[in-house]
Coordinates of C-alpha atoms in Angstrom, one line a residue:
X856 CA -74.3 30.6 -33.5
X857 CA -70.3 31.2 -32.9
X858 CA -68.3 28.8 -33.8
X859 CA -64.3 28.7 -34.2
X860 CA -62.3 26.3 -36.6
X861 CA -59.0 24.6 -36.0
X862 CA -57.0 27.9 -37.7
X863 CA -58.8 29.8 -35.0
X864 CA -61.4 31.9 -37.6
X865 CA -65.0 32.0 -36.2
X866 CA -67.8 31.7 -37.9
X867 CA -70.6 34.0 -36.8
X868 CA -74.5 32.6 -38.1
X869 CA -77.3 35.0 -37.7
X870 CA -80.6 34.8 -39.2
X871 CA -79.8 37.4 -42.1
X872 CA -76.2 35.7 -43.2
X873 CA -73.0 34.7 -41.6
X874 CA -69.7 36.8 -40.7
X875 CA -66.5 34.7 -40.9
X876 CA -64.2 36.7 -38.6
X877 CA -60.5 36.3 -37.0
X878 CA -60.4 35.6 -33.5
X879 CA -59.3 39.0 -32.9
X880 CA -62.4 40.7 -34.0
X881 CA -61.2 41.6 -37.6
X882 CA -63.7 41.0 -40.3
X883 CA -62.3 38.7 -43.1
X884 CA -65.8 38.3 -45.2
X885 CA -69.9 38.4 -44.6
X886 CA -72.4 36.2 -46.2
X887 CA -76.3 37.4 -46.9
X888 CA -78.6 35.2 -47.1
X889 CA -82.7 35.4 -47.2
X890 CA -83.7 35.8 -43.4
X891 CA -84.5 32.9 -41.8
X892 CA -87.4 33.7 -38.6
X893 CA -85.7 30.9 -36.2
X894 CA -82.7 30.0 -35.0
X895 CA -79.6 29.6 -37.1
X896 CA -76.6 27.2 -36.5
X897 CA -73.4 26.5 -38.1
X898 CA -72.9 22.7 -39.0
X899 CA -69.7 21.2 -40.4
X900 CA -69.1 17.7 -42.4
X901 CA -66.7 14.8 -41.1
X902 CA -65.0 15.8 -44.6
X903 CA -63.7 18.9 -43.4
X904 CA -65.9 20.8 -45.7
X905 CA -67.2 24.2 -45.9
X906 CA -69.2 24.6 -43.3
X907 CA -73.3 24.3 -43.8
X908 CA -75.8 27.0 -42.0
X909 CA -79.1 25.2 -40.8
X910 CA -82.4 27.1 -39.9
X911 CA -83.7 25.0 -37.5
X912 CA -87.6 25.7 -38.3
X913 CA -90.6 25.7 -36.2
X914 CA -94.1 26.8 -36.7
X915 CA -93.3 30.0 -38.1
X916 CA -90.9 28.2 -40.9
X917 CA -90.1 24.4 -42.1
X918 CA -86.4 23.7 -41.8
X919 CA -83.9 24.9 -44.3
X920 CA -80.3 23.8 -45.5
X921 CA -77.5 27.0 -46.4
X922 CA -74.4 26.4 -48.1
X923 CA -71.2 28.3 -46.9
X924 CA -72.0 31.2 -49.4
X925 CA -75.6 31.1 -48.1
X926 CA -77.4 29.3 -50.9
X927 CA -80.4 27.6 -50.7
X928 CA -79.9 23.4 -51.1
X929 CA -83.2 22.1 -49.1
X930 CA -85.9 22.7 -47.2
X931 CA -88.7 20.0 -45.5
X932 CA -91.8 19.7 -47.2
X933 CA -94.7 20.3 -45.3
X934 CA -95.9 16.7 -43.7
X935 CA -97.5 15.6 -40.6
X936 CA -97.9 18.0 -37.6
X937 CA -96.0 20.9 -37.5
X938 CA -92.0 21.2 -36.5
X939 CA -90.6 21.9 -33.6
X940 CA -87.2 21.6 -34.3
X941 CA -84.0 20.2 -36.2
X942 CA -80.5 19.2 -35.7
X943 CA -78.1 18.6 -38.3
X944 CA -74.4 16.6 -38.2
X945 CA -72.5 14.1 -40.0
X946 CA -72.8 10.7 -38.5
X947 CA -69.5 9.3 -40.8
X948 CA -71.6 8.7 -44.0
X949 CA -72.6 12.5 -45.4
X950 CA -74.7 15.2 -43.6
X951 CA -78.5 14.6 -42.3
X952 CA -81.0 16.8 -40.6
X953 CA -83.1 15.6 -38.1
X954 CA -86.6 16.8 -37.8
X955 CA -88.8 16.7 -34.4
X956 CA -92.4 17.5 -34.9
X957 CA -95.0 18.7 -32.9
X958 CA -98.0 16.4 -32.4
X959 CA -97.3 12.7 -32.7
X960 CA -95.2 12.6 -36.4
X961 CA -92.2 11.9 -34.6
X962 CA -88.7 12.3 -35.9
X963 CA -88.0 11.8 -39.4
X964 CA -83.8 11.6 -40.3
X965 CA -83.5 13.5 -44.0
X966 CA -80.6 13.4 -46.6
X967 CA -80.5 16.9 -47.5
X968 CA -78.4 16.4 -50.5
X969 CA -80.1 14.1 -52.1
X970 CA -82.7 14.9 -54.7
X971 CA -86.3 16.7 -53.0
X972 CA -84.3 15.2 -49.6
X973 CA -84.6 11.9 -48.8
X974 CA -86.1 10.4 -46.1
X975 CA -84.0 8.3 -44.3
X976 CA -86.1 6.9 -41.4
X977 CA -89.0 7.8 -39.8
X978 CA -90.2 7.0 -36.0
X979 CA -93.5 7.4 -34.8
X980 CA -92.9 6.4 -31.4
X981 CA -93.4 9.8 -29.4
X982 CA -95.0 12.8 -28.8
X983 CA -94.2 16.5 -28.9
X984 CA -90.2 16.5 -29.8
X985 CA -90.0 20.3 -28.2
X986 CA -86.3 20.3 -28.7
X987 CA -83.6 18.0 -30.7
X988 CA -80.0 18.0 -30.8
X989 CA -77.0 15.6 -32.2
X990 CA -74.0 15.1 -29.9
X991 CA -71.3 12.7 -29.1
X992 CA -69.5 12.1 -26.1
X993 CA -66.8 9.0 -25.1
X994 CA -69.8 7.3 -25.0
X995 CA -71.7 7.6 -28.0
X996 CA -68.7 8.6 -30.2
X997 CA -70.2 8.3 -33.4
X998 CA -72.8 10.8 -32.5
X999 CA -76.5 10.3 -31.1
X1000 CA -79.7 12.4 -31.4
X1001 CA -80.8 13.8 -27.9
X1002 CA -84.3 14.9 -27.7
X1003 CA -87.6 15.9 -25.2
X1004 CA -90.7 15.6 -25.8
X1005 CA -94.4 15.9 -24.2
X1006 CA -93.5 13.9 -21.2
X1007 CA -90.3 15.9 -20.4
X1008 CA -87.8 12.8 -20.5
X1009 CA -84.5 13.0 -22.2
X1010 CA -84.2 10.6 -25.1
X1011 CA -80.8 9.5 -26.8
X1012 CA -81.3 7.5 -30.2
X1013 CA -78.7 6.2 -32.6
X1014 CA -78.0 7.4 -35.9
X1015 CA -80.7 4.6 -37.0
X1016 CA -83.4 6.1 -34.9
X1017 CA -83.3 3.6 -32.4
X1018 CA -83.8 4.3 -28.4
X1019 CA -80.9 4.0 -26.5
X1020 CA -82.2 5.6 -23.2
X1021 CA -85.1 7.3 -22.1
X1022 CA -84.7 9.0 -18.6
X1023 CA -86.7 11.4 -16.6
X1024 CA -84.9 14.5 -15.2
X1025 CA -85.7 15.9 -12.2
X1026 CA -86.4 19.4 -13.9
X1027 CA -88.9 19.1 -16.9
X1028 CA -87.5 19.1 -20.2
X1029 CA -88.9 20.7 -23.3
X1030 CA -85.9 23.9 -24.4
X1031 CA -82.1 23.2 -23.5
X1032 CA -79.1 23.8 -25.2
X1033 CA -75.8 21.8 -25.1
X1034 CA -72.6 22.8 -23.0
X1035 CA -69.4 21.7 -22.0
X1036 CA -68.9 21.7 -17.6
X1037 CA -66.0 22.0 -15.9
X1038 CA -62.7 20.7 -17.3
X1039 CA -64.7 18.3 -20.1
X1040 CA -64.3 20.5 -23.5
X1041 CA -67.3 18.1 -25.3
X1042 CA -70.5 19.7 -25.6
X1043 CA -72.7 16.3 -24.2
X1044 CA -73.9 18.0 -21.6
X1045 CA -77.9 19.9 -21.1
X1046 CA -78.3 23.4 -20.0
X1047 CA -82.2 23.3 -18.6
X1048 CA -84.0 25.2 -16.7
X1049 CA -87.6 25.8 -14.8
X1050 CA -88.8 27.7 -12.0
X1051 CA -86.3 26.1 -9.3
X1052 CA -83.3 27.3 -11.2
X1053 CA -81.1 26.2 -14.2
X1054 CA -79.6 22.6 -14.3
X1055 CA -76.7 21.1 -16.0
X1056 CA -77.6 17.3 -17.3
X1057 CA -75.4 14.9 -18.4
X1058 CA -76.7 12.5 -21.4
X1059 CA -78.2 10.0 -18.9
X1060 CA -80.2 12.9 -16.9
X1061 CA -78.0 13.2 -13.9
X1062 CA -77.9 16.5 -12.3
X1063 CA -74.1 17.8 -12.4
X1064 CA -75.0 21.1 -11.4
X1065 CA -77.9 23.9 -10.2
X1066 CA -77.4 27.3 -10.2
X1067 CA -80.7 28.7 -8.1
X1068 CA -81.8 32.0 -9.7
X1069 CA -84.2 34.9 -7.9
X1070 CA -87.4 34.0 -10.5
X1071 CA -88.9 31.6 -12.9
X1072 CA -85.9 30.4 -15.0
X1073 CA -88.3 28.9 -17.8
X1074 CA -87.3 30.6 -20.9
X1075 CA -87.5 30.0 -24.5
X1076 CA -83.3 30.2 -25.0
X1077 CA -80.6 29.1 -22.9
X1078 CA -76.7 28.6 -23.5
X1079 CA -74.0 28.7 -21.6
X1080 CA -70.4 28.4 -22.1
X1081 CA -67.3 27.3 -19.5
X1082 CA -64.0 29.7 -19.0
X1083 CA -60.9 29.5 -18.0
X1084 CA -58.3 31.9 -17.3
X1085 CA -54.3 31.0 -17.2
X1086 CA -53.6 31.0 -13.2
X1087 CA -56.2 28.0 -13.7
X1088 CA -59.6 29.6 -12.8
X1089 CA -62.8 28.4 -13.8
X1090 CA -66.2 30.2 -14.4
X1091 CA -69.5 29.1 -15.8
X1092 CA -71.2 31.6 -18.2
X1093 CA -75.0 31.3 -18.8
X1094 CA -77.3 33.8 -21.1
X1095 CA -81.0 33.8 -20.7
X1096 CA -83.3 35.6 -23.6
X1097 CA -86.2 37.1 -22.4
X1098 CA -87.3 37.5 -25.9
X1099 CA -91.0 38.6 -25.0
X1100 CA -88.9 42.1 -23.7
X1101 CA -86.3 42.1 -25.9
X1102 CA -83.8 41.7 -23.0
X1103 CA -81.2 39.3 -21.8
X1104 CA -79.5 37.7 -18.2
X1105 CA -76.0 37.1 -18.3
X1106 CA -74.6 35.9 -15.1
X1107 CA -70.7 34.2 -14.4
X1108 CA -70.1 31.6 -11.6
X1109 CA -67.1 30.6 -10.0
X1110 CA -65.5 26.9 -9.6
X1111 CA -68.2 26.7 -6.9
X1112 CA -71.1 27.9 -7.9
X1113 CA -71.3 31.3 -6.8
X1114 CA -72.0 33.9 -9.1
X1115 CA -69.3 36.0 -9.4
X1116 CA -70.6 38.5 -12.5
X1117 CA -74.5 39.8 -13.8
X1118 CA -75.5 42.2 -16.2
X1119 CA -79.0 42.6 -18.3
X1120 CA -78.3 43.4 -21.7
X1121 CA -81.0 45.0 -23.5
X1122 CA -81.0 42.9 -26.2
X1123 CA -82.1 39.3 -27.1
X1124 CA -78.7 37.5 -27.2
X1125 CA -79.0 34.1 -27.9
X1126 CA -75.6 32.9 -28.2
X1127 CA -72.4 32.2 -25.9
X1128 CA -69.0 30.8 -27.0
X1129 CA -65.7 31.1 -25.1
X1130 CA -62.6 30.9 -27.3
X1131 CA -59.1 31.2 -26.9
X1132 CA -57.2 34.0 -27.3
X1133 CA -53.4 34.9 -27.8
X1134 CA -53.7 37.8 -24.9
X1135 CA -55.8 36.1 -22.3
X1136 CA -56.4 32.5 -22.2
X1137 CA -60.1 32.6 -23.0
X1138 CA -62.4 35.3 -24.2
X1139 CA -66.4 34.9 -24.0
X1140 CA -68.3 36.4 -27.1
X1141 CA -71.9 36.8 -26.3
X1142 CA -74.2 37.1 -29.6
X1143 CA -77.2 39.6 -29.6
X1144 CA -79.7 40.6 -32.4
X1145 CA -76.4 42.1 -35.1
X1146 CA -73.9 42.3 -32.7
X1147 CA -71.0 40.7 -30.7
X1148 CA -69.8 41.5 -27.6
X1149 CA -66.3 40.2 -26.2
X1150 CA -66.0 39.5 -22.3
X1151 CA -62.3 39.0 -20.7
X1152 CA -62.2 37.8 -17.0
X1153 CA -59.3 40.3 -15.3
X1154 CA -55.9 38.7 -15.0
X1155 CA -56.4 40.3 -11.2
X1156 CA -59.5 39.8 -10.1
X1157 CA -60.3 38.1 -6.8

């Protein structure tokens, strides 16, 4: 995961520790922790606090809970079926992880910091949660918890578990990631794909975008990442991991949707952040297995 703060220092999360950097590249300190086999995300409190690293489990592992120096404070239990996968946020009242589990266990909404974790609510009401995140937009924005599931819908719940919509995309959805699109800076919107392409969703399923792609699109990571440049271009960045060849697809588009840029990295690179930058308006740092790359879009380029 890359992440930057309000003094512009990013926070780089891998599965072996965290680098916080300066936006120029310089290292200010690195973090070890004990190797974490899934994927790792950086999660900050509506206090302001330091921020929290979250393994967000699956079969291979249960969910665990980091502290900013990398020390352990939870991790699930094993109950029901196994996970899937877990999202963590602050909903205004204190940090909580949501868990989706395989099988039909449901979600379950955990207090990590309370003693052996705390189960807040549990809900039994679907099947196969292959993918959860928390996000808020102008319309949820206290924050909701997105998920899919067996059926491929996308489901929005409140912070009490309770369905808010349930929709059917017209792509299946089981692994997405969320973005920001165009001019909107929030990331409420779904980066999916299958084998007609990749999609950009909004909360209620509405198709805002499709990018059609020369093969099957259906991979186990997806991100992407908008960019801007200060004569008011606008590009869409997308990474796919090919993690069963240890290589990656990065590919740019332009304001209408014609790529513009594509390289394969030889790498798994499962993360994509564009951030601002004193020189050039926006720079996009792609994350790979221990290492960052830094992309500029030329100030004269056509």
């Amino acid at each position: 995961d890359i992440q930057q703060d309000k003094t512009n220092q990013l926070t780089i999360a891998g599965r072996r520790g965290a680098a916080f950097v300066h936006a120029g590249g310089a290292p200010i300190e690195t973090i070890p922790f004990q190797e974490c086999k899934s994927e790792v995300v950086w999660v900050k409190t509506a206090k302001n606090e330091e921020p929290y690293f979250l393994c967000r489990g699956g079969w291979i592992e249960n969910p665990k809970l980091l502290d900013s120096r990398g020390r352990f404070i939870w991790s699930l239990g094993t109950s029901g079926d196994g996970v899937d996968d877990s999202a963590a946020a602050d909903f205004g009242d204190g940090l909580a992880v949501a868990v989706g589990f395989n099988g039909g266990t449901g979600i379950d909404l955990v207090d990590p910091m309370s003693s052996g974790g705390r189960e807040l609510w549990s809900q039994q009401d679907d099947v196969n949660i292959w993918h959860i995140e928390i996000a808020s937009s102008d319309k949820y924005p206290e924050g909701v918890i997105v998920h899919s599931n067996a059926g491929g819908e996308l489901i929005v719940r409140d912070k009490h578990g309770v369905v808010l919509t349930r929709q059917k995309p017209a792509v299946y959805l089981a692994k997405f990631s969320l973005s920001d699109w165009g001019s909107d800076p929030r990331l409420d919107k779904l980066i999916a794909s299958d084998e007609n392409g990749i999609y950009v969703l909004s909360m209620d399923a509405q198709i805002l975008a499709r990018f059609p792609i020369d093969h099957h699109a259906d991979v186990t990571s997806i991100k992407a990442s908008s960019l801007h440049t200060s004569d008011n271009r606008s590009y869409f960045a997308i990474v796919q991991d090919y993690a069963a060849w240890h290589r990656s697809r990065v590919r740019i588009y332009d304001q209408q949707n014609l790529p513009v840029y594509e390289e394969v990295v030889g790498d798994d690179c499962v993360s994509l952040r564009a951030i601002p930058d004193h020189a050039n308006p926006q720079t996009l740092l792609l994350g790979c297995n221990g290492t960052v790359f830094s992309y500029r879009i030329r100030q004269d380029s056509n």
